[in-house]
Amino acid sequence: MARQVEIELGDCLGCESCVEICPEVFAFNDNLGKAEVIKSEGGDETAIEEAIASCPAGCITFE
Ligand code: SF4
């Protein structure tokens, strides 16, 4: 099975770093004030790993 991107929303700070780095996979949800995953499988793995490394809350998983 392909690896899936997920955000632990309770921990997301809404900083938009992941959205800037990897807009293919992450979008900002204005209603929630948090990021959301718009493509959980098949995104650019390098960009996903960069987004994970940049997340100040450490709340993105990719497994
Ligand atoms: S980088 Fe992390 S804290 Fe920032 S919006 Fe994305 S998931 Fe939320």
Coordinates of C-alpha atoms and ligand atoms in Angstrom, one line a residue:
M1 CA 0.0 0.0 0.0
A2 CA 1.2 3.5 -0.8
R3 CA 2.4 5.7 2.0
Q4 CA -0.3 8.1 3.3
V5 CA 0.2 11.7 4.4
E6 CA -1.8 12.7 7.5
I7 CA -1.9 15.8 9.7
E8 CA -2.7 15.5 13.4
L9 CA -5.0 18.5 13.3
G10 CA -5.2 19.0 17.0
D11 CA -1.5 19.9 16.9
C12 CA -1.4 22.0 13.7
L13 CA -0.5 25.7 14.3
G14 CA -1.8 26.9 11.0
C15 CA 1.6 28.3 10.0
E16 CA 1.1 27.3 6.3
S17 CA 4.7 26.2 5.9
C18 CA 3.7 22.8 4.5
V19 CA 1.3 24.6 2.1
E20 CA 4.1 26.8 0.8
I21 CA 6.5 23.9 0.3
C22 CA 4.2 21.3 -1.1
P23 CA 0.9 22.8 -2.4
E24 CA 0.2 19.6 -4.4
V25 CA -0.5 17.8 -1.1
F26 CA -1.3 20.5 1.5
A27 CA -3.9 23.3 1.4
F28 CA -4.9 25.8 3.9
N29 CA -8.4 25.5 5.3
D30 CA -9.6 29.0 6.2
N31 CA -12.6 27.7 8.2
L32 CA -10.4 25.6 10.4
G33 CA -7.4 27.9 10.4
K34 CA -5.3 24.8 9.8
A35 CA -3.7 22.9 7.0
E36 CA -5.4 19.9 5.4
V37 CA -4.3 17.1 3.1
I38 CA -5.7 17.3 -0.4
K39 CA -3.7 14.5 -1.8
S40 CA -2.8 11.8 0.7
E41 CA -1.1 9.4 -1.8
G42 CA 1.2 9.8 -4.7
G43 CA 2.6 13.2 -4.0
D44 CA 6.2 14.2 -4.5
E45 CA 8.0 12.4 -1.7
T46 CA 10.9 14.9 -1.5
A47 CA 8.5 17.8 -1.1
I48 CA 6.5 15.9 1.5
E49 CA 9.6 15.1 3.5
E50 CA 10.6 18.8 3.3
A51 CA 7.2 19.9 4.5
I52 CA 7.5 17.4 7.4
A53 CA 10.9 18.8 8.3
S54 CA 9.6 22.4 8.2
C55 CA 6.5 21.7 10.4
P56 CA 7.1 23.4 13.7
A57 CA 4.5 21.2 15.4
G58 CA 5.8 17.9 14.1
C59 CA 2.3 16.9 13.3
I60 CA 2.6 15.6 9.7
T61 CA 3.0 11.8 9.3
F62 CA 3.9 10.0 6.1
E63 CA 3.8 6.2 6.6
Ligands
SF4_1 S1 3.6 23.0 8.7 FE1 2.6 21.8 10.4 S2 1.8 23.4 11.8 FE2 2.3 24.4 9.9 S3 0.3 24.4 8.8 FE3 1.4 22.6 8.1 S4 0.8 20.9 9.4 FE4 0.2 22.9 10.4

